[in-house]
Amino acid sequence: MFRFLNFCLLFFISSYGYACKFSNVEFDSKFSGGRLAQCQQLDQDKFLLIFNPENTPINDSPWYSFKVTARQAQTVNIVMQVNDGKHRYQPKISRDGKHWQKHAFTLDKGQMQLALTADSKPTWISGQEIISNLDYYFWGKALADAGIVDQEIIGHSVQERPIYSLAARAGGKEWLVVLGRQHPPEVTGALAIFPFTETLLGVSPLALKFRERFNILVVPDLNPDGVYHGNWRHNINGVDLNRDWKHFKQPETAAVNDYLTALVAQKQKIAMAVDFHSTHKDIFYSMPHDYGVENPELVNNWLADLQQAITQEYPDFQVVQKPGNNPDKGVFKQYIADKFKVHAITYEMGDETDRVFINKLAVKAANTLMTTMLATQEQN
């Protein structure tokens, strides 16, 4: 069989994205969140795509995202290889970059293989659904335009991209802090933060009562450079932001720390924080209840209430809590506990957790958290 052993020409596109052009097929990552390092034609309809991390050492979370087009419709067989890692994310496919579904694949000796029919209309292949910086901005703008929150710029990334916050200010002085997208590929955490936040900001009697007492600060997209470039883990400086909450050497973490520090200086109080991530399974990482934070049983009570609420619809689901204390790691939940003496939790959604379930769990998590915090407030 006729074989092609030469690498195609690689084009560097305006500081991000590559295009690989062959006689009939083109691959490119010339869009926000795209990632593709190298292409090789192995056969008439078979192509090897190679993906590299932004730097090493790095968490083993290889991100890939690219588009495929063909001048004339044909079957395209793709072999995907990652350097300095092994595949974590199952492929998702889209014809418009907005609506996604899982795509069949096989793994052979560390390489992911899949086939699709390509034509002149782009087909996206990505490790997870694409949620861009613009998606966050317009989501926040819609909430601000509706008069629900103030959308503000609290800082800038290394490459001067704005870091937006959404603030709902009540008459009280206590704040619930919600954080997201420290790690660019962790999209299921992003899929959870939207319904979670919208429930907090809703018009239910519970949400209205909650916002009479508690202010809400949401920073949904802390790593806009990493999101834009399709990084595996880090910001553009090659730093894991969730290891920088001790020394604040990166402008992204420094922006949040400065904001929260200023609130406390104004006699405001941080009451609780939730940080959204993704991992291989659904899990809630908390501080130990006896760590010395205020309202020591708050998280235990919240997650127990969440278990009861979700069991009504999903009787087999178990809310898994894993307490931990890592004072030297520089993770966000530890920072909140050490500096503000209150609980924080890392809310992790599984990479392949059902998307409908992610939404339902987030709504119940927000409602039960509000109930728990109000009950704690009343007891005090």
Coordinates of C-alpha atoms in Angstrom, one line a residue:
M1 CA 0.0 0.0 0.0
F2 CA 1.2 3.5 -0.9
R3 CA 2.7 5.2 2.1
F4 CA 3.5 8.8 2.9
L5 CA 6.5 9.1 5.3
N6 CA 7.2 12.9 5.1
F7 CA 5.9 15.3 7.6
C8 CA 3.5 18.0 6.4
L9 CA 4.4 21.6 6.5
L10 CA 3.5 23.2 9.8
F11 CA 2.2 26.7 10.0
F12 CA 2.5 28.9 13.2
I13 CA -0.7 31.0 13.3
S14 CA -0.7 34.4 15.2
S15 CA 0.9 33.1 18.3
Y16 CA -1.4 30.1 18.6
G17 CA -2.6 27.1 16.6
Y18 CA -1.2 25.0 13.8
A19 CA -2.4 24.0 10.4
C20 CA -1.4 20.8 8.6
K21 CA -2.3 20.7 5.0
F22 CA -2.3 17.6 2.8
S23 CA -3.6 17.0 -0.7
N24 CA -7.3 16.6 0.4
V25 CA -7.3 16.8 4.2
E26 CA -6.4 19.7 6.5
F27 CA -6.1 19.7 10.3
D28 CA -5.9 22.9 12.2
S29 CA -6.1 24.3 15.8
K30 CA -6.4 27.9 14.8
F31 CA -9.0 28.7 17.4
S32 CA -9.1 29.5 21.1
G33 CA -8.5 26.2 23.1
G34 CA -7.0 24.4 20.1
R35 CA -4.0 22.3 20.5
L36 CA -2.0 20.3 18.0
A37 CA 1.7 20.0 17.6
Q38 CA 2.5 18.0 14.5
C39 CA 0.9 15.9 11.8
Q40 CA 2.1 13.1 9.6
Q41 CA 0.4 11.3 6.7
L42 CA 0.8 7.5 7.2
D43 CA -1.4 6.3 4.4
Q44 CA -3.9 7.6 1.8
D45 CA -6.5 8.1 4.5
K46 CA -4.5 7.6 7.7
F47 CA -2.9 10.4 9.7
L48 CA -0.7 10.7 12.9
L49 CA -1.3 13.7 15.1
I50 CA 1.1 14.5 17.9
F51 CA 0.4 16.6 21.0
N52 CA 2.9 18.2 23.3
P53 CA 2.5 19.8 26.8
E54 CA 3.3 23.4 27.4
N55 CA 6.2 22.4 29.6
T56 CA 7.4 19.6 31.8
P57 CA 7.1 18.1 34.4
I58 CA 3.4 18.3 34.2
N59 CA 0.2 16.6 35.4
D60 CA -0.7 13.7 33.1
S61 CA -3.8 15.5 31.5
P62 CA -3.0 15.7 27.8
W63 CA -5.4 18.1 26.0
Y64 CA -6.1 18.0 22.3
S65 CA -8.5 20.0 20.2
F66 CA -8.5 20.5 16.4
K67 CA -10.6 20.7 13.3
V68 CA -10.7 18.5 10.3
T69 CA -11.8 19.4 6.8
A70 CA -11.6 17.7 3.4
R71 CA -12.0 19.2 -0.1
Q72 CA -13.9 16.1 -1.1
A73 CA -15.7 13.9 1.4
Q74 CA -13.7 11.0 2.6
T75 CA -13.1 8.7 5.6
V76 CA -10.2 10.0 7.8
N77 CA -8.5 7.6 10.1
I78 CA -6.6 9.4 12.9
V79 CA -3.9 8.1 15.2
M80 CA -3.3 10.5 18.2
Q81 CA 0.0 10.3 20.1
V82 CA 0.9 12.4 23.2
N83 CA 4.4 13.1 24.3
D84 CA 5.2 13.2 28.1
G85 CA 1.8 11.7 29.0
K86 CA -0.9 9.2 28.2
H87 CA -4.4 9.8 27.1
R88 CA -6.9 10.9 29.7
Y89 CA -9.8 12.5 27.8
Q90 CA -12.1 10.5 25.6
P91 CA -12.8 12.2 22.3
K92 CA -15.8 14.5 21.7
I93 CA -17.0 15.5 18.3
S94 CA -18.9 18.5 17.0
R95 CA -20.0 20.0 13.7
D96 CA -20.4 23.5 15.0
G97 CA -18.1 23.9 17.9
K98 CA -21.0 24.2 20.3
H99 CA -22.9 20.9 20.4
W100 CA -20.8 17.8 21.3
Q101 CA -21.2 14.1 21.6
K102 CA -18.8 11.3 22.5
H103 CA -17.0 9.6 19.6
A104 CA -15.9 6.0 19.3
F105 CA -12.2 5.3 19.7
T106 CA -9.7 2.6 20.5
L107 CA -6.4 2.6 22.4
D108 CA -3.4 0.6 21.1
K109 CA 0.0 0.9 22.7
G110 CA -0.8 4.3 24.2
Q111 CA -2.1 5.7 20.9
M112 CA -5.7 6.7 20.5
Q113 CA -7.3 5.8 17.1
L114 CA -10.6 7.0 15.7
A115 CA -12.3 7.4 12.3
L116 CA -14.7 10.0 10.9
T117 CA -16.1 11.2 7.7
A118 CA -14.7 14.6 6.8
D119 CA -15.9 17.1 4.2
S120 CA -15.6 20.8 3.5
K121 CA -17.5 21.7 6.7
P122 CA -15.2 21.6 9.7
T123 CA -15.5 18.8 12.2
W124 CA -14.1 19.5 15.7
I125 CA -12.4 16.8 17.7
S126 CA -11.6 17.7 21.3
G127 CA -10.8 16.0 24.6
Q128 CA -13.8 17.8 26.2
E129 CA -16.4 20.3 25.1
I130 CA -14.8 23.7 24.3
I131 CA -15.7 26.5 26.8
S132 CA -13.7 29.6 25.8
N133 CA -12.8 32.8 27.6
L134 CA -15.5 34.5 25.5
D135 CA -18.1 32.0 26.7
Y136 CA -17.3 33.0 30.2
Y137 CA -17.4 36.7 29.4
F138 CA -20.8 36.6 27.7
W139 CA -22.3 34.4 30.4
G140 CA -21.2 36.9 33.0
K141 CA -22.3 39.9 30.9
A142 CA -25.8 38.4 30.5
L143 CA -26.1 38.1 34.3
A144 CA -24.8 41.7 34.7
D145 CA -27.2 43.0 32.0
A146 CA -30.0 41.4 34.0
G147 CA -29.0 43.3 37.1
I148 CA -28.1 40.2 39.0
V149 CA -24.4 40.8 39.5
D150 CA -21.7 43.3 38.8
Q151 CA -19.2 42.1 36.3
E152 CA -15.8 43.5 37.1
I153 CA -12.1 43.0 36.1
I154 CA -10.2 42.2 39.2
G155 CA -6.8 41.6 37.5
H156 CA -5.0 40.4 34.4
S157 CA -3.2 37.3 33.4
V158 CA 0.4 37.1 32.4
Q159 CA -0.6 37.9 28.8
E160 CA -2.9 40.7 29.9
R161 CA -6.2 38.9 29.4
P162 CA -8.8 40.2 31.9
I163 CA -9.8 38.2 34.9
Y164 CA -13.5 38.8 35.4
S165 CA -15.4 38.5 38.6
L166 CA -19.2 38.4 39.2
A167 CA -20.3 39.9 42.5
A168 CA -23.7 39.9 44.0
R169 CA -23.6 42.2 47.0
A170 CA -26.1 42.1 49.8
G171 CA -26.5 44.1 52.9
G172 CA -24.4 41.7 55.0
K173 CA -20.7 41.4 55.3
E174 CA -20.1 37.7 54.7
W175 CA -18.9 36.3 51.4
L176 CA -19.2 33.0 49.6
V177 CA -16.4 32.7 47.1
V178 CA -16.7 30.5 44.0
L179 CA -13.6 29.8 41.8
G180 CA -13.2 27.9 38.5
R181 CA -10.9 26.9 35.6
Q182 CA -7.5 27.0 37.3
H183 CA -6.7 24.0 35.1
P184 CA -7.7 24.5 31.4
P185 CA -8.8 21.0 30.4
E186 CA -11.0 20.5 33.5
V187 CA -14.2 21.2 31.6
T188 CA -16.6 19.1 33.7
G189 CA -15.8 21.5 36.6
A190 CA -16.8 24.3 34.3
L191 CA -20.0 22.5 33.3
A192 CA -20.8 22.4 37.0
I193 CA -20.0 26.0 37.9
F194 CA -22.6 27.4 35.6
P195 CA -25.7 25.8 37.1
F196 CA -24.2 26.1 40.6
T197 CA -23.8 29.8 40.2
E198 CA -27.1 30.4 38.5
T199 CA -28.8 28.6 41.3
L200 CA -27.1 30.8 43.9
L201 CA -28.2 33.8 41.8
G202 CA -31.7 32.6 41.1
V203 CA -35.1 33.9 42.2
S204 CA -36.2 31.0 44.4
P205 CA -37.2 31.9 48.0
L206 CA -34.1 30.1 49.2
A207 CA -31.7 32.0 46.9
L208 CA -33.3 35.4 47.7
K209 CA -33.1 34.7 51.4
F210 CA -29.5 33.6 51.1
R211 CA -28.5 36.8 49.2
E212 CA -30.1 38.9 51.9
R213 CA -27.4 37.7 54.2
F214 CA -24.4 36.6 52.1
N215 CA -22.6 38.3 49.3
I216 CA -21.3 36.1 46.4
L217 CA -18.1 36.4 44.5
V218 CA -17.5 34.2 41.4
V219 CA -14.3 34.1 39.5
P220 CA -15.2 31.5 36.9
D221 CA -12.1 31.6 34.6
L222 CA -8.9 32.1 36.6
N223 CA -6.5 30.9 33.9
P224 CA -7.5 32.7 30.6
D225 CA -4.1 32.3 29.0
G226 CA -4.1 28.5 29.6
V227 CA -7.7 28.2 28.3
Y228 CA -6.8 30.2 25.2
H229 CA -3.7 28.2 24.3
G230 CA -5.2 24.8 25.2
N231 CA -2.7 24.1 27.9
W232 CA -2.7 20.8 29.7
R233 CA -2.4 22.2 33.2
H234 CA -0.5 25.5 33.6
N235 CA -0.7 29.2 33.0
I236 CA 1.4 30.7 30.3
N237 CA 4.4 30.8 32.7
G238 CA 4.3 27.1 33.0
V239 CA 3.0 27.2 36.6
D240 CA 0.1 25.2 38.2
L241 CA -2.0 28.0 39.6
N242 CA -3.4 25.6 42.2
R243 CA 0.1 25.3 43.7
D244 CA 0.6 29.1 43.9
W245 CA -1.8 30.0 46.7
K246 CA 1.1 30.3 49.2
H247 CA 3.5 32.7 47.5
F248 CA 1.3 34.3 44.8
K249 CA 4.0 34.6 42.3
Q250 CA 1.5 34.5 39.4
P251 CA -0.8 37.5 38.6
E252 CA -3.8 35.3 38.4
T253 CA -3.7 34.1 42.0
A254 CA -2.4 37.4 43.2
A255 CA -5.5 39.1 41.8
V256 CA -7.9 37.0 43.8
N257 CA -5.8 37.2 47.0
D258 CA -5.6 41.0 46.7
Y259 CA -9.4 41.2 46.2
L260 CA -10.2 39.0 49.2
T261 CA -7.6 40.7 51.4
A262 CA -9.1 44.1 50.5
L263 CA -12.6 42.8 51.5
V264 CA -11.3 41.7 54.9
A265 CA -9.6 45.1 55.3
Q266 CA -13.0 46.7 54.8
K267 CA -14.4 44.6 57.7
Q268 CA -15.9 42.1 55.4
K269 CA -15.7 38.3 56.1
I270 CA -15.0 35.3 53.9
A271 CA -17.5 32.6 55.0
M272 CA -16.9 29.7 52.7
A273 CA -15.2 28.9 49.3
V274 CA -15.9 26.4 46.5
D275 CA -13.3 25.6 43.8
F276 CA -14.4 23.7 40.8
H277 CA -12.2 21.1 39.1
S278 CA -12.3 17.8 37.2
T279 CA -10.6 14.5 37.8
H280 CA -11.2 10.8 37.0
K281 CA -14.2 10.5 39.4
D282 CA -16.7 12.6 41.3
I283 CA -15.2 13.6 44.6
F284 CA -15.2 16.5 47.2
Y285 CA -11.8 17.4 48.7
S286 CA -12.3 19.2 52.0
M287 CA -10.3 20.4 55.0
P288 CA -10.5 18.1 58.0
H289 CA -13.4 19.1 60.2
D290 CA -11.1 19.4 63.2
Y291 CA -8.6 21.7 61.4
G292 CA -9.5 24.7 63.5
V293 CA -11.8 26.5 61.0
E294 CA -15.0 28.2 62.0
N295 CA -18.2 26.2 62.0
P296 CA -16.2 22.9 61.8
E297 CA -19.2 20.7 60.8
L298 CA -20.4 23.0 58.0
V299 CA -19.0 20.9 55.1
N300 CA -19.9 17.6 56.8
N301 CA -23.5 18.8 57.2
W302 CA -23.6 20.2 53.6
L303 CA -22.4 17.0 52.0
A304 CA -24.7 14.9 54.1
D305 CA -27.7 17.0 53.0
L306 CA -26.5 16.8 49.4
Q307 CA -26.3 13.0 49.7
Q308 CA -29.9 12.9 50.9
A309 CA -31.1 15.3 48.2
I310 CA -29.4 13.5 45.3
T311 CA -30.3 10.0 46.5
Q312 CA -34.0 10.7 45.8
E313 CA -33.2 10.8 42.0
Y314 CA -29.9 8.8 41.9
P315 CA -30.1 6.2 44.6
D316 CA -26.7 4.6 43.6
F317 CA -24.7 7.8 43.7
Q318 CA -22.4 8.3 46.7
V319 CA -21.1 11.7 47.7
V320 CA -17.4 11.0 48.4
Q321 CA -15.6 13.3 50.7
K322 CA -11.9 13.2 51.2
P323 CA -10.5 15.5 53.9
G324 CA -6.9 16.5 53.6
N325 CA -4.4 19.0 55.0
N326 CA -1.4 20.0 52.8
P327 CA 0.0 23.2 54.2
D328 CA 3.0 23.4 51.9
K329 CA 1.3 22.7 48.6
G330 CA -0.2 26.0 47.9
V331 CA -3.7 24.8 47.0
F332 CA -6.7 27.1 47.1
K333 CA -8.7 25.3 49.8
Q334 CA -5.7 25.3 52.1
Y335 CA -5.2 29.0 51.5
I336 CA -8.8 29.8 52.4
A337 CA -8.6 27.7 55.6
D338 CA -5.2 29.1 56.7
K339 CA -5.7 32.7 55.9
F340 CA -9.4 33.2 56.6
K341 CA -10.0 30.3 59.1
V342 CA -13.1 29.0 57.3
H343 CA -14.0 26.0 55.2
A344 CA -13.2 25.6 51.5
I345 CA -13.8 22.6 49.2
T346 CA -12.5 21.4 45.9
Y347 CA -15.6 20.3 43.9
E348 CA -14.4 17.7 41.4
M349 CA -16.5 16.2 38.6
G350 CA -15.4 13.1 36.8
D351 CA -14.1 13.5 33.2
E352 CA -16.8 11.4 31.7
T353 CA -19.6 12.0 34.3
D354 CA -23.0 12.3 32.6
R355 CA -23.5 15.9 31.6
V356 CA -27.2 15.9 32.7
F357 CA -26.2 14.5 36.1
I358 CA -23.5 17.2 36.4
N359 CA -26.1 19.8 36.1
K360 CA -28.6 18.2 38.5
L361 CA -25.9 17.6 41.1
A362 CA -24.7 21.2 40.9
V363 CA -28.2 22.6 41.4
K364 CA -28.7 20.4 44.4
A365 CA -25.3 21.2 45.7
A366 CA -26.0 25.0 45.5
N367 CA -29.4 24.6 47.2
T368 CA -28.1 22.4 50.0
L369 CA -25.1 24.7 50.6
M370 CA -27.3 27.7 50.9
T371 CA -29.6 25.9 53.4
T372 CA -26.6 24.7 55.4
M373 CA -24.9 28.1 55.5
L374 CA -28.2 29.8 56.5
A375 CA -28.7 27.3 59.3
T376 CA -25.2 27.8 60.5
Q377 CA -25.7 31.6 60.4
E378 CA -28.9 31.3 62.5
Q379 CA -27.3 29.0 65.0
N380 CA -24.5 31.6 65.6

